[in-house]
C-alpha positions in Angstrom: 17.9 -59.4 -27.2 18.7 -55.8 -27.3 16.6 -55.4 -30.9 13.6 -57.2 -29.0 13.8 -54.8 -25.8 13.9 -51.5 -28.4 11.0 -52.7 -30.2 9.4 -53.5 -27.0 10.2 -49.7 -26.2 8.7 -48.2 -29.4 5.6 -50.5 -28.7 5.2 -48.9 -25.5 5.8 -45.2 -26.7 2.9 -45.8 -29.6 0.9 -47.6 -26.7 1.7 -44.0 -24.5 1.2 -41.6 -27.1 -2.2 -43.7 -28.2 -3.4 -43.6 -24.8 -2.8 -39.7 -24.3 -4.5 -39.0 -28.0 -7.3 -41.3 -26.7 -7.5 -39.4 -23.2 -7.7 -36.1 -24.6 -10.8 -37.1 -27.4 -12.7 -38.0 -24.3 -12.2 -34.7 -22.9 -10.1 -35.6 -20.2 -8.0 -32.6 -19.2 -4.2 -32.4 -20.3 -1.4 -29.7 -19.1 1.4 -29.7 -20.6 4.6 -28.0 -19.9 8.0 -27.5 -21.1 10.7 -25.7 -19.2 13.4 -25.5 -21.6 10.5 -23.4 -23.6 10.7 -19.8 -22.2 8.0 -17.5 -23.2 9.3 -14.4 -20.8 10.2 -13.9 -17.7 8.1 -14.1 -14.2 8.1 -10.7 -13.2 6.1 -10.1 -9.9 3.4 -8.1 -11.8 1.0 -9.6 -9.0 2.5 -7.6 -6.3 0.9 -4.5 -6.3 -2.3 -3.9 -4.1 -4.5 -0.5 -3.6 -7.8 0.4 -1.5 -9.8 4.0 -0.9 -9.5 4.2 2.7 -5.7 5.3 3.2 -6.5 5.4 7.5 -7.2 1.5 7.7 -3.5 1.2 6.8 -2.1 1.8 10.7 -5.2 -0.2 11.8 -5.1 -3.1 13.5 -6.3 -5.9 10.6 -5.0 -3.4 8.5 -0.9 -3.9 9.5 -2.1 -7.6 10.1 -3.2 -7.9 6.2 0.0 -5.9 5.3 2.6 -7.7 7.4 0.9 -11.2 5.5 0.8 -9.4 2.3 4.6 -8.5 3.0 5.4 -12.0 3.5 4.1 -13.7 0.7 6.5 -11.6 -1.5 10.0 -12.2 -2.6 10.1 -9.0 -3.8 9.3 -5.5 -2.5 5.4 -4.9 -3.0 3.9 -1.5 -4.1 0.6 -0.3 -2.3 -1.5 2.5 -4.1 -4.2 4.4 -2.1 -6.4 7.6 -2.4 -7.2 10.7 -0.7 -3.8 11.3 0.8 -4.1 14.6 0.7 -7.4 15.1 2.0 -8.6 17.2 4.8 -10.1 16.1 8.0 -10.0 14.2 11.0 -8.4 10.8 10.0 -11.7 8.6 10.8 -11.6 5.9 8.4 -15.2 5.8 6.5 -15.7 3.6 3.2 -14.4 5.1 0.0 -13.5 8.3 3.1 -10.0 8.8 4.2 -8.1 12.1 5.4 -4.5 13.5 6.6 -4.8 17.2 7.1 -1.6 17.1 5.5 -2.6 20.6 4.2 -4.5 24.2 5.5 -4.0 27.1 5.7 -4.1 30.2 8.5 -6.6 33.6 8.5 -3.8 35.1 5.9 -4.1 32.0 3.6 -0.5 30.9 4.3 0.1 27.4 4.1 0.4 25.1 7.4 1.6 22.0 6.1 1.3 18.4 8.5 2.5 15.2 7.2 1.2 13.0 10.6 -0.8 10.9 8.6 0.8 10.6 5.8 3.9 9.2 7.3 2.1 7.1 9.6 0.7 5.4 6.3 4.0 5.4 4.5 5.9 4.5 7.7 3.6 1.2 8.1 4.7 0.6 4.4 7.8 0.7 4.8 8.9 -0.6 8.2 7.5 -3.9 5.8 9.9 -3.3 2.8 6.9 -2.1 1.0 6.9 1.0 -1.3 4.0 3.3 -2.1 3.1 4.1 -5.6 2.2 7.8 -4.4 -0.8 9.2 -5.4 -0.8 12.9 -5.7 -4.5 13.5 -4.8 -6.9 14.7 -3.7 -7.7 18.1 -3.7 -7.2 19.7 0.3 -10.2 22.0 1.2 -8.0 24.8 1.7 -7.4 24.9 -2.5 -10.1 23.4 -3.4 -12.3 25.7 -6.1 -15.5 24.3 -5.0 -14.9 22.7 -1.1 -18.9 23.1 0.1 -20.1 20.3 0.6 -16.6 18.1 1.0 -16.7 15.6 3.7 -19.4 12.7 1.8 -21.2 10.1 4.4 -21.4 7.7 1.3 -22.6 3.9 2.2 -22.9 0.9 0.2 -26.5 1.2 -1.7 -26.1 4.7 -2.1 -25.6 6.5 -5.5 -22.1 6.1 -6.0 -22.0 9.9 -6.9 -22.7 10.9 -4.0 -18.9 10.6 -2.8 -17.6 13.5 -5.1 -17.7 16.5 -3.0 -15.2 19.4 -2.9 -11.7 17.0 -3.2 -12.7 16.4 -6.7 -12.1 20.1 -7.8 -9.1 22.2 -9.2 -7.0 24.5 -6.8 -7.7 27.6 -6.6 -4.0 28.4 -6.7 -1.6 26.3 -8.5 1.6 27.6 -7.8 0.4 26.5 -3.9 -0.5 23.1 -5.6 2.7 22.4 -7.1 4.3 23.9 -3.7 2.4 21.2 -1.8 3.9 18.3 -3.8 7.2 20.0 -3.5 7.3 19.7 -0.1 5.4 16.7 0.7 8.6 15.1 -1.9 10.8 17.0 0.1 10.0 15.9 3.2 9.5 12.0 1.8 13.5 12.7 1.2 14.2 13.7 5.0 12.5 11.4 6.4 13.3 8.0 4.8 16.3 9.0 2.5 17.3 9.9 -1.4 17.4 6.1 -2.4 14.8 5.1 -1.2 12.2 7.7 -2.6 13.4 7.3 -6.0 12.7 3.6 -5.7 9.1 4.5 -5.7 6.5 5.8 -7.9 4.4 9.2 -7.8 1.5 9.5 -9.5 -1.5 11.9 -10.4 -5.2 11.6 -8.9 -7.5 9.2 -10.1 -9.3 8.4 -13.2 -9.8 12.0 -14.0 -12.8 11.0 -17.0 -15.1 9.6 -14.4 -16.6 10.9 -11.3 -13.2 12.0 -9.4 -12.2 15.1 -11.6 -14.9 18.1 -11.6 -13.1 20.4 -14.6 -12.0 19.7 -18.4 -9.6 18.0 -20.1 -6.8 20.6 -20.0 -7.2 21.9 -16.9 -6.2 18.2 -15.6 -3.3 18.2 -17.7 -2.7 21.2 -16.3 -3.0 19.9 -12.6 -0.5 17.3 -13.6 2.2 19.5 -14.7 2.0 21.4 -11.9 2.3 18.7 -9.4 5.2 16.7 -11.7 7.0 20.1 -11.6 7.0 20.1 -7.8 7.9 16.2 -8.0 10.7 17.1 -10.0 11.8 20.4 -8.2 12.4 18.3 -4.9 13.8 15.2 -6.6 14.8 15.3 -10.5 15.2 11.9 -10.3 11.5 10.6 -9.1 9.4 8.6 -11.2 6.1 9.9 -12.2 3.4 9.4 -14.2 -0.1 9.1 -15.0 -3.2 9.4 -15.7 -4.9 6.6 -14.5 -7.8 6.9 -16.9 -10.9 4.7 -16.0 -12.6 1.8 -19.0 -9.5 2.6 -21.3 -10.8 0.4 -23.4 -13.9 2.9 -24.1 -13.4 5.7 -26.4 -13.2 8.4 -23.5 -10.2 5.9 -21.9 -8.6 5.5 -25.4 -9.1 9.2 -25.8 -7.7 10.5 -22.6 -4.9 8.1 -22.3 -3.8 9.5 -25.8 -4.2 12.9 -25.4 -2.2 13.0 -22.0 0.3 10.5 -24.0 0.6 13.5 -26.5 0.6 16.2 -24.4 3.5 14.6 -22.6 5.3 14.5 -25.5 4.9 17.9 -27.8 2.5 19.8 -25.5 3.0 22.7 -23.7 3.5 22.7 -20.3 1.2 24.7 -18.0 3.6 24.8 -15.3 7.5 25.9 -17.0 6.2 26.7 -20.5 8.5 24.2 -22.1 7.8 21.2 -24.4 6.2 18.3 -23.0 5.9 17.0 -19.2 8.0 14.3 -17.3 6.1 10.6 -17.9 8.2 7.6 -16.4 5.3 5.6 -16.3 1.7 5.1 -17.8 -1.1 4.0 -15.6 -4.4 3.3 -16.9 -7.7 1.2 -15.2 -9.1 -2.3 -16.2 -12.4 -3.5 -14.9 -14.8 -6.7 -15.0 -18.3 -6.9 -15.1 -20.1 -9.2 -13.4 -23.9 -9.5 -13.7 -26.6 -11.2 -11.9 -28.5 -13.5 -14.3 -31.4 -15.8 -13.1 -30.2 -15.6 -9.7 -26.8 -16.7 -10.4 -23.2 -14.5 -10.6 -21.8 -14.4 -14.1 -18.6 -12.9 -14.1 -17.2 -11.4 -17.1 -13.7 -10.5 -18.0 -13.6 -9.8 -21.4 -14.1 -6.0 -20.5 -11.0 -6.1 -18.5 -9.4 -7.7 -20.6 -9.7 -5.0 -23.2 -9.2 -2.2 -21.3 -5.6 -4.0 -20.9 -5.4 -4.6 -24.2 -6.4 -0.6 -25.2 -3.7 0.7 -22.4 -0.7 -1.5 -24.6 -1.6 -1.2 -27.6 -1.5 2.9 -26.5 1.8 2.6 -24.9 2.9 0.2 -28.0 2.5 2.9 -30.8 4.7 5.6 -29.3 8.5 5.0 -29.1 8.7 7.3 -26.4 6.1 4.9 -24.4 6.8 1.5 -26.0 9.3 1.0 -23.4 7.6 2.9 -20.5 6.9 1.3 -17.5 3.5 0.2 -18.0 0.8 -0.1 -14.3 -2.5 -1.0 -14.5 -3.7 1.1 -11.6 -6.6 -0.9 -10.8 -7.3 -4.5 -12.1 -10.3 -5.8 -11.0 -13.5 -7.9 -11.7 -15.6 -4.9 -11.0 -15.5 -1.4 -10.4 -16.7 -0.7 -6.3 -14.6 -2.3 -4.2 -16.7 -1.4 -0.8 -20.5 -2.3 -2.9 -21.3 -5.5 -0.5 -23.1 -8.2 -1.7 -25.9 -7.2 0.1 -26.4 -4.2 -1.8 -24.9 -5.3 -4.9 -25.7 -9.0 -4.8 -23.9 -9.4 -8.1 -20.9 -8.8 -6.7 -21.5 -12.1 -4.1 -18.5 -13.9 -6.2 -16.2 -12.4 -3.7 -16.3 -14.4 -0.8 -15.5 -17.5 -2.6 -13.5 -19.4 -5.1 -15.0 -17.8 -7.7 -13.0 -14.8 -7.0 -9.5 -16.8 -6.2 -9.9 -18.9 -10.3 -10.8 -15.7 -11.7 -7.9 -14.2 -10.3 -5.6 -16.8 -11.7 -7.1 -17.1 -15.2 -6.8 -13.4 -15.5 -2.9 -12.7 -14.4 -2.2 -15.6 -16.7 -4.1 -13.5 -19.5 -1.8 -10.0 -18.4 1.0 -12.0 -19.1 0.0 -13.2 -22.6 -0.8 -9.4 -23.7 2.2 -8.2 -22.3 3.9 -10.6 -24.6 1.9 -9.9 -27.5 2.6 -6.2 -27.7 6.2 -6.2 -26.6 5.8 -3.8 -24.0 7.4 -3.4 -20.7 4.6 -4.5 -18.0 6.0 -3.8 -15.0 2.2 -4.4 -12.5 -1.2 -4.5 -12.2 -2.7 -3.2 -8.9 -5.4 -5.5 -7.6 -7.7 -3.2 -5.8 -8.5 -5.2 -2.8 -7.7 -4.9 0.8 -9.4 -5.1 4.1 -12.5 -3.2 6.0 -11.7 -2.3 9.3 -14.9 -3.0 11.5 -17.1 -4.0 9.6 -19.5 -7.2 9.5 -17.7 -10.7 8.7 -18.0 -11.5 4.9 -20.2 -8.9 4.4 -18.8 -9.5 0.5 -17.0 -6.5 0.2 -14.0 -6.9 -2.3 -11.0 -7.4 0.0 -8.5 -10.1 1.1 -9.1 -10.7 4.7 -11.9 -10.0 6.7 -11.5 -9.0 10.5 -8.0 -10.1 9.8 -9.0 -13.6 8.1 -7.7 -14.4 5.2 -10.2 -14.9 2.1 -9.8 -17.9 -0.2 -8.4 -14.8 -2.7 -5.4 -14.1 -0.9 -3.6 -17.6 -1.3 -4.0 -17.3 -4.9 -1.3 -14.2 -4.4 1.0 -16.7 -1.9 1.1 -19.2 -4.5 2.2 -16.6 -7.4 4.5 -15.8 -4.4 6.1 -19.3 -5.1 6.6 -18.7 -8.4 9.7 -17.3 -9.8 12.3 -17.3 -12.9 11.2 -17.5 -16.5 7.8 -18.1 -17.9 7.4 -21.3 -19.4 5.4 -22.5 -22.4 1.7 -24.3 -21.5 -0.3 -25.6 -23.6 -3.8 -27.3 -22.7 -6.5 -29.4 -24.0 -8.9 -27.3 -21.9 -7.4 -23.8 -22.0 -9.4 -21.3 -23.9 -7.7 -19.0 -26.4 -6.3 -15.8 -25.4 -8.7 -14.0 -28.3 -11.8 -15.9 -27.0 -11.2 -14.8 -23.3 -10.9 -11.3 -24.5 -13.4 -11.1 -26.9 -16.4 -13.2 -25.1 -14.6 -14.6 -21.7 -14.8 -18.0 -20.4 -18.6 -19.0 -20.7 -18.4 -22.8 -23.1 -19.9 -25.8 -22.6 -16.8 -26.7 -20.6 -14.8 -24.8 -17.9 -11.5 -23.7 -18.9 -8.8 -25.9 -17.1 -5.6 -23.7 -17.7 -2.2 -23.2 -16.6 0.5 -21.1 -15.7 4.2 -22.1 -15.3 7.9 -20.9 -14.3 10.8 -22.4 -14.2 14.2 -21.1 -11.7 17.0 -22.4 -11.8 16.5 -25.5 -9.3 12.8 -25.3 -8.9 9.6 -25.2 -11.3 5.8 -24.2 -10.5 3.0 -25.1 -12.4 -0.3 -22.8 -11.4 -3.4 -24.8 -12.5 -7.3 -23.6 -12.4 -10.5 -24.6 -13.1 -12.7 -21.6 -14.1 -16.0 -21.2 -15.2 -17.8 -17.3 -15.3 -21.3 -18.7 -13.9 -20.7 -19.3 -10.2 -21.4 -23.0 -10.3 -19.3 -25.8 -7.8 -19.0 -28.9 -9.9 -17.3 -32.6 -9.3 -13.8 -32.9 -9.5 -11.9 -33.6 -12.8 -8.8 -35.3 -13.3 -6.2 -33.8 -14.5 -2.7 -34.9 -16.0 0.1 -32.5 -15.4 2.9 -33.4 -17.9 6.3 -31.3 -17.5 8.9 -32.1 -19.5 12.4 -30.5 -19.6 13.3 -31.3 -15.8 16.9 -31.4 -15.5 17.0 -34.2 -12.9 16.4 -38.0 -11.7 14.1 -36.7 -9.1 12.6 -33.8 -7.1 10.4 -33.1 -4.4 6.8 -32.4 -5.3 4.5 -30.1 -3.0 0.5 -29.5 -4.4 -1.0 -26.5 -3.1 -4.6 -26.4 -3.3 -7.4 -23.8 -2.7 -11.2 -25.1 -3.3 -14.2 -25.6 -1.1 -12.5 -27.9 1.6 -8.6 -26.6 1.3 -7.1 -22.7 1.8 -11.1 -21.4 2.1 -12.0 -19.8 5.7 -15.2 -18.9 4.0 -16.2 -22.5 4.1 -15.7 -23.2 7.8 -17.3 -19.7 8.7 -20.6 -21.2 7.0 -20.2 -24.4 8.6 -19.9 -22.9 11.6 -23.2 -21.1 11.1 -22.1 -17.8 9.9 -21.1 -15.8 12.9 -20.9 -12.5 13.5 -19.0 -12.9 17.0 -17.4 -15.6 16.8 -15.8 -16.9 19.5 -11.5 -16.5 20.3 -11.8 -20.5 19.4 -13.6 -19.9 16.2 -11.5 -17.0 15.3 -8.6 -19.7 15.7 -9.9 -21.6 13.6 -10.6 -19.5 10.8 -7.0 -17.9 10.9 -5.9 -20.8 10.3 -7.9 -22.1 7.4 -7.6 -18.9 5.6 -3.7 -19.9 5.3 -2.4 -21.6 1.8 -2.7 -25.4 2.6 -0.5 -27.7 0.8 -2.3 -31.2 0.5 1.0 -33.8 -0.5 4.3 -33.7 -0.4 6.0 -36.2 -1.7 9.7 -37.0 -3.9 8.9 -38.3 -6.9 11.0 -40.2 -9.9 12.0 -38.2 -13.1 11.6 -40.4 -16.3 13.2 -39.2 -19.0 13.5 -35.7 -17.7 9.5 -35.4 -17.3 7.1 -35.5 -14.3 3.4 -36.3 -14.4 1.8 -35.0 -11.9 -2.1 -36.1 -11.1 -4.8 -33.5 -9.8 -7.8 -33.8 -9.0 -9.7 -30.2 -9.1 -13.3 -29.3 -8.6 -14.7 -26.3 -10.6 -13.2 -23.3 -9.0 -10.4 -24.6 -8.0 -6.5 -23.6 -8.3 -3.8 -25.8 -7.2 0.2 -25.0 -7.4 2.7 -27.9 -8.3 5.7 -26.9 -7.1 8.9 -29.4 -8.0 11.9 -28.4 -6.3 15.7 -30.6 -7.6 
């Protein structure tokens, strides 16, 4: 008897493993996951955010988008934003922002007000937030060249047209680096030692594009003089740089490796000693999305190697190998306030096209972290919220008059996801090399996966992702994840597509309002929130689960198991 219930067992492990080689020849779509198969750990890389326009920050959707933002972290998240150091009135304008933390009176003495700025920093941290501090730009008081300096740039115009007299060398720098000095300095008074060395400082902005007016050395020297008065207040405050834009291009590669080396063994401008402080190393990494026969093809292979350029950078030094590594923008594209009106390339963003390619790419981040050893420590998604402004007008943000975009639960479900990085392997998922040298553009969408494992939960991140901005019919997918250390758990499946998590959806089928009503508003709220479609306990066999989705093209769905 026993002998005639094993072979009975064997018969139906050979009919099991016949049936899954049979499945995935017909194409049907396989994830497969192993907890006890750690691949790294599931650092919160995800929780970093940025924008242009620093004054939407005390706003009203702009605390709202922070608060939920706040929330869907375990962990403190770091918020990146320029101009805080411009002069003006505080009027919020797109890619515009000012604090008048810095003029000067008839004799040219400095009249330092930090208002604004703590308002902005206060907003961050009254949420447990931090800032990663950017040290830019230029006040008109210093600036070289300050006429013209206020822009009046709007989406359609050339984007040139916002570099005015913020983008220019001071005309002093030992007032420069006293500026930092006390802006640091007062950072310190105000919300305590602790908690500004918990944060990160940081120099301007892509200084081999449009947002430095002066050479090579003269930024370097505009860094040293800033990390000097960093220093001078706080010796123990991070900073770093340079926050180079397409690294992967030979100016990026050039700049990034330049400033690496003039941190090291160059001469600095501001104390004449060898080398400058660098506790971190920031560079860019941007899409490209194109309009093709009236369709949106995204394209993340040039992201992808901009990421790629930035470790490989950090990887060949030993005094950066182990650097802090931020990607101070990581984006599908370049312009964050380009609508889709002017720019109707950029129409992915309203969507689930822009929530799947956010998924596909983190999972990507991950896998070159791992590949060149280096110590990734975020990736700033620059995307946030326009105050004012007409609803999904296709700007790249995660809310719109304060409702969440389909984008957003994509960041709530990484929220859920914690521990060690698991291995995943999938019939459908394209190889890391393909995605970085050609994207995601087969015959087939990629159906891939990311997984973690804590110590008495597991989460399985699933997508289906395609770069043309097609919907398709739902595929079936088998979730297999072995390794579970228990007889059963409880199963929740999170789900974002055109009918689940997507206030985009309902705004259209409402007929695309531009007032709606309080009722309507309701109603949006509400599905711009992270839906989870079944919850259920389910039986553990043998320590594995199968789990069975169901996703249309575009689609990304968390399997959460909790024991």
């Amino acid at each position: 008897m026993i002998k005639r219930i094993a072979k009975l067992l064997v018969y139906v492990a050979i009919l099991l493993q016949a049936n899954k080689v049979y499945s995935q020849a017909m194409g049907a779509a396989c994830i497969n996951v192993d907890l006890k198969e750690k691949v790294g750990t599931m650092d919160p890389v995800w929780a970093w955010f940025g924008y242009d326009e620093p004054n939407y920050t005390y706003m009203k959707d702009g605390k709202k988008l922070l608060s939920e933002i706040a929330e869907l972290s375990p962990v403190p998240v770091y918020v990146r934003t320029h101009s805080l150091l411009v002069t003006g009135d505080a009027k919020a304008a797109l890619k515009w922002g000012s604090t008048n933390a810095y003029t000067e009176d008839a004799r040219g003495n400095p009249i330092y007000n930090w208002a604004i700025i703590d308002s902005i920093f206060d907003t961050y941290i009254k949420r447990g937030m931090k800032p990663l501090a950017q040290i830019g730009f230029m006040p008109e008081a210093l600036s070289t060249n300050p006429t013209p300096y206020r822009h009046y740039w709007k989406p359609g115009d050339p984007y040139s047209d916002i570099i005015t007299g913020w983008a220019y060398p001071p005309k002093d720098y030992n007032k420069w680096r006293e500026l930092v000095y006390q802006w640091v300095k007062h950072s310190i008074e105000r919300y305590g030692q602790k908690e500004v060395e918990s944060w990160y400082w940081e120099v301007w902005n892509e200084p081999n594009g449009f947002y430095w007016k002066a050479s090579m050395e003269e930024f370097f020297k505009l860094y040293d003089y800033a990390a000097d008065g960093v220093k001078r207040a706080l010796p123990t405050a991070k900073i770093g740089g340079i926050n180079i834009a397409a690294t992967g291009e030979k100016s990026g590669i050039e700049w990034t490796t330049k400033f690496v080396e003039h941190c090291i063994n160059g001469t600095n401008y501001a104390t004449g000693k060898k080398g400058s402080p660098m506790d971190a190393l920031l560079f860019h990494a941007k899409g490209s999305p194109r309009l093709t026969n009236g369709i949106v093809r995204m394209n993340m292979s040039p992201q992808m190697r901009d990421i790629e350029a930035g470790f490989k950078i950090a990887a060949a030094y030993p005094q950066t190998k182990n650097l802090p590594l931020i990607i101070g923008e990581s984006d599908p594209e370049g312009c964050a306030a380009c609508g889709m009106a002017t720019n109707p390339e950029n129409a992915y963003r309203n969507g689930t096209l822009y929530s799947s390619y956010t998924a596909a790419t983190f999972a990507r981040k991950y896998m070159l972290a791992d590949q060149y050893d280096v110590n990734f420590l975020g990736a700033v998604s620059w995307s946030f919220e326009f105050e004012d402004q007409p609803w999904f007008y296709g700007f790249r943000d995660l809310a719109t008059n304060g409702v969440d975009k389909p984008v957003l639960n994509v960041f709530r479900m990484f929220g859920k996801m914690s521990g060690d990085r698991v291995k995943v392997t999938g019939n459908r998922m394209y190889p890391l090399k393909t995605v970085v040298d050609s994207s995601i553009r087969g015959a087939k969408t990629e159906i891939g996966g990311l997984a973690a494992k804590a110590s008495k939960s597991a989460a399985v991140m699933v997508w289906n992702y395609h770069d043309e901005d097609r919907q398709g019919p739902a595929e079936a997918v088998n979730v297999s994840i072995s390794g579970v250390p228990a007889k059963s758990a409880k199963l929740n499946i999170y789900l974002i597509d055109d009918e689940n998590s997507n206030s985009y959806e309902v705004w259209k089928k409402m007929g695309s309002p531009q007032s709606p009503s309080a009722a309507q508003i309701s109603e949006l709220e509400k599905a711009g929130k992270l839906k989870c479609v079944q919850t259920k306990n389910i039986a553990i066999k043998s320590n594995k689960a199968q789990v069975q989705l169901n996703l249309k093209r575009q689609a990304v769905a968390l399997v959460a198991l909790a024991w």
